[in-house]
Amino acid sequence: MISKNNKLTKFTIFILFLVLSMLVFSFAEEKNDPEAEKIVKKMESIINLENTDVTAEMIFLQQKSGEPDKLFKSRYYRRDKDNAFVIIFLEPDSEKGKGYLRIDDNLYMYMPATREFIHKNRKENVGSTDAKAEDFESKKTLDLYYVKKLPNAIVDKTDCFVIELKAKQMDVSYPIQKWYIRTSDYILMKQEAFSLSGTLMQVSYYVKYMPIKGGKFFMTKFMTEDKIEGSRTWVTVDEKTISFAKIPDYVFTKAFLEQQSKQ
């Protein structure tokens, strides 16, 4: 017998799917603003690292008013040319061995306690933090959003292009976003995420980038604030651990995650 709660849950999921489908349909007549498209492409050409792999250790600091801070340590592997990344949690013990594998259009979370892989999407939070899976992958903005340029704004005393994004498909964290891109070098400084009704849901600040070869920049610190829950997550890459050496192909596999969880 199907319980009343299960029926309600299925009905809620159906309604959510219907609303999101209507959202994508409502944006179907949107077109890209050529100037906004040019700015976004320039930004992506700087922060996407298609010519190098990256390995590093990352610290997640989760903060919420009235609760003790939570610290998570992880190892991060990234290969933009294959749209791939791996995150493996090292600390605390309650999270140790949990991992994420992004390869092509698939995202999996590995649960060492049950030895199972769960299919996820870029909307998902990483671990028990406010960071999203999409924060750690290469950006393919124009595949996911229509873009439009708004009047410039000042962020941290710096002139920024303001780009409005509206979702083309449902596999996105939020249907509407605003990006603040520094006019001097096309670096993303701030991101605001909104619900369909226009409620501000999340704000992210991209605090620090490391310049690397080829005129590229690798982001090493950002903060994401959940405006609904009143929590925030700081993500910091330990710059001493960064390597741009080629990563073995085996790393970007489920077998590698399973192996690492046993160590």
CSV table of C-alpha atoms in Angstrom, one decimal:
chain,number,residue,atom,x,y,z
A,1,MET,CA,0.0,0.0,0.0
A,2,ILE,CA,1.3,3.5,-0.9
A,3,SER,CA,1.3,5.8,2.1
A,4,LYS,CA,-0.3,9.2,2.0
A,5,ASN,CA,3.1,10.8,2.5
A,6,ASN,CA,4.5,9.0,-0.5
A,7,LYS,CA,1.6,10.2,-2.6
A,8,LEU,CA,2.2,13.7,-1.5
A,9,THR,CA,5.9,13.5,-2.2
A,10,LYS,CA,5.2,12.2,-5.7
A,11,PHE,CA,2.7,14.9,-6.3
A,12,THR,CA,5.1,17.6,-5.1
A,13,ILE,CA,7.8,16.3,-7.4
A,14,PHE,CA,5.3,16.3,-10.3
A,15,ILE,CA,4.3,19.9,-9.6
A,16,LEU,CA,8.0,20.9,-9.3
A,17,PHE,CA,8.7,19.3,-12.6
A,18,LEU,CA,5.7,20.9,-14.2
A,19,VAL,CA,6.8,24.4,-12.9
A,20,LEU,CA,10.3,24.0,-14.2
A,21,SER,CA,9.1,22.8,-17.6
A,22,MET,CA,6.9,25.8,-17.8
A,23,LEU,CA,9.9,28.0,-16.9
A,24,VAL,CA,12.0,26.6,-19.7
A,25,PHE,CA,9.1,27.0,-22.1
A,26,SER,CA,8.6,30.6,-20.9
A,27,PHE,CA,12.2,31.4,-21.7
A,28,ALA,CA,12.1,29.7,-25.1
A,29,GLU,CA,11.6,32.9,-27.0
A,30,GLU,CA,14.6,34.6,-25.3
A,31,LYS,CA,17.6,35.3,-27.5
A,32,ASN,CA,21.2,36.0,-26.6
A,33,ASP,CA,22.3,39.6,-26.5
A,34,PRO,CA,25.4,39.7,-28.8
A,35,GLU,CA,27.4,42.0,-26.4
A,36,ALA,CA,26.6,39.8,-23.4
A,37,GLU,CA,27.5,36.7,-25.4
A,38,LYS,CA,30.9,38.2,-26.3
A,39,ILE,CA,31.6,39.1,-22.6
A,40,VAL,CA,30.7,35.6,-21.4
A,41,LYS,CA,32.9,33.9,-24.0
A,42,LYS,CA,35.8,36.1,-23.1
A,43,MET,CA,35.3,35.3,-19.4
A,44,GLU,CA,35.2,31.6,-20.1
A,45,SER,CA,38.3,31.8,-22.3
A,46,ILE,CA,40.2,33.0,-19.2
A,47,ILE,CA,38.9,30.7,-16.4
A,48,ASN,CA,38.3,27.5,-18.3
A,49,LEU,CA,41.5,25.4,-18.2
A,50,GLU,CA,41.1,23.2,-21.3
A,51,ASN,CA,44.9,22.9,-21.8
A,52,THR,CA,45.9,21.7,-18.4
A,53,ASP,CA,44.8,19.4,-15.5
A,54,VAL,CA,44.7,20.6,-11.9
A,55,THR,CA,45.2,18.7,-8.7
A,56,ALA,CA,44.9,20.4,-5.3
A,57,GLU,CA,43.6,20.1,-1.7
A,58,MET,CA,40.6,22.2,-0.7
A,59,ILE,CA,39.2,23.3,2.6
A,60,PHE,CA,35.4,23.9,3.0
A,61,LEU,CA,34.4,26.0,6.0
A,62,GLN,CA,30.6,25.8,6.6
A,63,GLN,CA,29.1,28.6,8.8
A,64,LYS,CA,25.6,29.0,10.2
A,65,SER,CA,24.5,31.4,12.9
A,66,GLY,CA,23.9,29.6,16.2
A,67,GLU,CA,25.9,26.5,15.2
A,68,PRO,CA,29.6,25.6,15.4
A,69,ASP,CA,31.6,26.0,12.3
A,70,LYS,CA,32.2,22.8,10.3
A,71,LEU,CA,35.5,22.2,8.5
A,72,PHE,CA,35.9,19.8,5.6
A,73,LYS,CA,39.1,18.8,3.9
A,74,SER,CA,39.1,17.3,0.4
A,75,ARG,CA,41.3,16.5,-2.6
A,76,TYR,CA,40.3,17.9,-6.0
A,77,TYR,CA,41.2,16.7,-9.5
A,78,ARG,CA,40.0,18.6,-12.6
A,79,ARG,CA,40.3,18.1,-16.3
A,80,ASP,CA,38.3,20.7,-18.3
A,81,LYS,CA,39.0,19.3,-21.8
A,82,ASP,CA,36.9,16.2,-20.8
A,83,ASN,CA,34.5,18.2,-18.6
A,84,ALA,CA,35.6,16.1,-15.7
A,85,PHE,CA,36.4,16.5,-12.0
A,86,VAL,CA,36.8,14.4,-8.8
A,87,ILE,CA,36.3,15.5,-5.2
A,88,ILE,CA,37.3,13.2,-2.4
A,89,PHE,CA,36.6,14.1,1.2
A,90,LEU,CA,39.5,13.4,3.6
A,91,GLU,CA,38.2,14.9,6.8
A,92,PRO,CA,36.3,14.8,9.1
A,93,ASP,CA,35.9,11.1,9.7
A,94,SER,CA,32.1,11.4,9.2
A,95,GLU,CA,32.7,12.5,5.5
A,96,LYS,CA,35.9,10.6,4.8
A,97,GLY,CA,35.8,8.6,1.6
A,98,LYS,CA,32.7,10.3,0.3
A,99,GLY,CA,33.4,11.5,-3.2
A,100,TYR,CA,32.0,13.1,-6.4
A,101,LEU,CA,32.8,12.2,-10.0
A,102,ARG,CA,31.9,14.4,-12.9
A,103,ILE,CA,32.5,13.0,-16.3
A,104,ASP,CA,30.9,14.4,-19.5
A,105,ASP,CA,27.2,15.1,-18.6
A,106,ASN,CA,27.1,12.8,-15.6
A,107,LEU,CA,27.7,13.5,-11.9
A,108,TYR,CA,27.9,10.7,-9.3
A,109,MET,CA,28.2,10.8,-5.6
A,110,TYR,CA,30.0,7.9,-4.0
A,111,MET,CA,28.8,6.7,-0.5
A,112,PRO,CA,31.5,4.5,1.1
A,113,ALA,CA,29.2,3.2,3.8
A,114,THR,CA,27.0,1.5,1.3
A,115,ARG,CA,29.5,1.3,-1.6
A,116,GLU,CA,27.0,2.8,-4.0
A,117,PHE,CA,27.1,5.6,-6.6
A,118,ILE,CA,24.1,8.0,-6.7
A,119,HIS,CA,23.5,9.9,-9.9
A,120,LYS,CA,23.3,13.7,-9.1
A,121,ASN,CA,23.0,16.9,-11.0
A,122,ARG,CA,24.7,20.3,-10.9
A,123,LYS,CA,21.9,21.6,-8.6
A,124,GLU,CA,23.3,19.5,-5.8
A,125,ASN,CA,25.2,20.8,-2.9
A,126,VAL,CA,28.7,19.3,-2.4
A,127,GLY,CA,28.7,17.3,0.9
A,128,SER,CA,27.2,19.2,3.8
A,129,THR,CA,28.0,22.6,2.4
A,130,ASP,CA,26.4,25.4,0.3
A,131,ALA,CA,28.8,24.9,-2.6
A,132,LYS,CA,27.3,23.5,-5.8
A,133,ALA,CA,28.9,20.9,-8.0
A,134,GLU,CA,28.9,23.4,-10.9
A,135,ASP,CA,31.3,25.6,-8.9
A,136,PHE,CA,34.1,23.0,-9.6
A,137,GLU,CA,33.6,22.4,-13.3
A,138,SER,CA,34.4,24.3,-16.5
A,139,LYS,CA,31.7,26.8,-17.5
A,140,LYS,CA,29.5,26.2,-20.6
A,141,THR,CA,27.2,29.1,-19.9
A,142,LEU,CA,25.8,29.5,-23.4
A,143,ASP,CA,24.7,25.9,-23.5
A,144,LEU,CA,22.6,26.4,-20.3
A,145,TYR,CA,21.4,30.0,-20.4
A,146,TYR,CA,20.3,32.9,-22.5
A,147,VAL,CA,22.3,35.9,-21.6
A,148,LYS,CA,21.6,39.7,-21.6
A,149,LYS,CA,23.7,42.6,-20.7
A,150,LEU,CA,22.4,45.0,-18.0
A,151,PRO,CA,23.9,48.4,-17.0
A,152,ASN,CA,27.3,48.2,-15.4
A,153,ALA,CA,27.6,48.1,-11.6
A,154,ILE,CA,30.3,48.6,-8.9
A,155,VAL,CA,31.4,45.6,-6.9
A,156,ASP,CA,34.1,46.2,-4.2
A,157,LYS,CA,34.9,49.6,-5.8
A,158,THR,CA,35.4,47.9,-9.2
A,159,ASP,CA,33.5,48.5,-12.4
A,160,CYS,CA,31.7,45.3,-13.6
A,161,PHE,CA,29.7,44.2,-16.5
A,162,VAL,CA,26.4,42.8,-15.3
A,163,ILE,CA,25.0,39.8,-17.2
A,164,GLU,CA,21.6,38.4,-16.7
A,165,LEU,CA,21.1,34.7,-17.3
A,166,LYS,CA,17.9,32.8,-17.9
A,167,ALA,CA,17.8,29.0,-18.0
A,168,LYS,CA,17.5,27.1,-21.3
A,169,GLN,CA,17.1,23.8,-19.5
A,170,MET,CA,16.2,22.3,-16.1
A,171,ASP,CA,19.5,21.0,-15.1
A,172,VAL,CA,20.7,24.2,-13.5
A,173,SER,CA,21.0,25.4,-9.9
A,174,TYR,CA,18.7,28.4,-10.3
A,175,PRO,CA,16.5,29.6,-13.2
A,176,ILE,CA,17.7,33.2,-13.1
A,177,GLN,CA,21.2,34.6,-12.3
A,178,LYS,CA,23.2,37.8,-12.5
A,179,TRP,CA,26.9,37.7,-13.0
A,180,TYR,CA,29.2,40.6,-12.2
A,181,ILE,CA,32.3,40.5,-14.4
A,182,ARG,CA,35.2,42.8,-13.9
A,183,THR,CA,35.6,45.1,-16.9
A,184,SER,CA,39.4,45.4,-16.7
A,185,ASP,CA,40.2,41.7,-17.1
A,186,TYR,CA,36.8,39.8,-17.5
A,187,ILE,CA,37.2,38.0,-14.2
A,188,LEU,CA,33.9,36.8,-12.5
A,189,MET,CA,33.6,38.6,-9.2
A,190,LYS,CA,30.1,38.0,-7.9
A,191,GLN,CA,27.1,35.9,-8.7
A,192,GLU,CA,23.5,36.3,-7.6
A,193,ALA,CA,21.0,33.5,-8.0
A,194,PHE,CA,17.2,34.0,-8.0
A,195,SER,CA,14.0,31.9,-7.9
A,196,LEU,CA,11.5,32.3,-10.8
A,197,SER,CA,9.6,34.8,-8.7
A,198,GLY,CA,12.7,36.9,-8.3
A,199,THR,CA,13.6,36.0,-4.7
A,200,LEU,CA,17.3,36.3,-4.1
A,201,MET,CA,18.3,32.7,-3.1
A,202,GLN,CA,22.1,32.7,-3.1
A,203,VAL,CA,25.1,35.1,-3.5
A,204,SER,CA,28.6,34.0,-4.3
A,205,TYR,CA,31.8,36.1,-4.1
A,206,TYR,CA,34.9,35.0,-6.1
A,207,VAL,CA,37.6,36.4,-3.9
A,208,LYS,CA,40.9,35.2,-5.3
A,209,TYR,CA,42.4,33.9,-8.5
A,210,MET,CA,45.8,32.5,-9.4
A,211,PRO,CA,47.3,33.7,-12.7
A,212,ILE,CA,48.8,30.7,-14.6
A,213,LYS,CA,50.4,30.2,-18.0
A,214,GLY,CA,48.6,31.1,-21.2
A,215,GLY,CA,46.8,34.1,-19.7
A,216,LYS,CA,44.5,31.9,-17.7
A,217,PHE,CA,43.3,32.3,-14.1
A,218,PHE,CA,42.5,29.5,-11.6
A,219,MET,CA,40.1,30.4,-8.8
A,220,THR,CA,41.5,29.6,-5.4
A,221,LYS,CA,39.0,31.1,-3.0
A,222,PHE,CA,35.2,31.9,-3.0
A,223,MET,CA,32.3,32.3,-0.6
A,224,THR,CA,28.7,31.2,-1.2
A,225,GLU,CA,25.9,32.5,1.0
A,226,ASP,CA,22.5,30.8,1.2
A,227,LYS,CA,20.1,33.7,1.7
A,228,ILE,CA,17.2,31.4,2.7
A,229,GLU,CA,19.0,29.2,5.3
A,230,GLY,CA,21.3,32.0,6.5
A,231,SER,CA,24.4,29.9,6.1
A,232,ARG,CA,27.6,30.4,4.1
A,233,THR,CA,30.5,28.3,2.8
A,234,TRP,CA,34.1,29.4,2.2
A,235,VAL,CA,36.0,27.3,-0.2
A,236,THR,CA,39.8,27.7,-0.2
A,237,VAL,CA,42.3,25.9,-2.4
A,238,ASP,CA,45.6,25.3,-0.6
A,239,GLU,CA,48.0,26.9,-3.1
A,240,LYS,CA,51.0,25.0,-1.8
A,241,THR,CA,49.3,21.7,-3.0
A,242,ILE,CA,48.4,22.9,-6.5
A,243,SER,CA,49.8,20.9,-9.4
A,244,PHE,CA,49.2,21.3,-13.1
A,245,ALA,CA,50.8,18.0,-14.1
A,246,LYS,CA,48.8,15.6,-16.2
A,247,ILE,CA,46.5,13.4,-14.2
A,248,PRO,CA,46.3,9.7,-15.0
A,249,ASP,CA,43.0,8.8,-16.8
A,250,TYR,CA,42.2,6.2,-14.2
A,251,VAL,CA,41.5,9.0,-11.6
A,252,PHE,CA,38.4,10.0,-13.5
A,253,THR,CA,36.6,6.7,-12.9
A,254,LYS,CA,34.3,5.1,-10.3
A,255,ALA,CA,37.0,2.5,-9.6
A,256,PHE,CA,39.3,5.2,-8.4
A,257,LEU,CA,36.8,6.6,-6.0
A,258,GLU,CA,36.1,3.2,-4.6
A,259,GLN,CA,39.8,2.6,-4.1
A,260,GLN,CA,40.5,5.9,-2.4
A,261,SER,CA,37.6,5.4,0.1
A,262,LYS,CA,39.4,2.3,1.4
A,263,GLN,CA,42.6,4.2,2.4
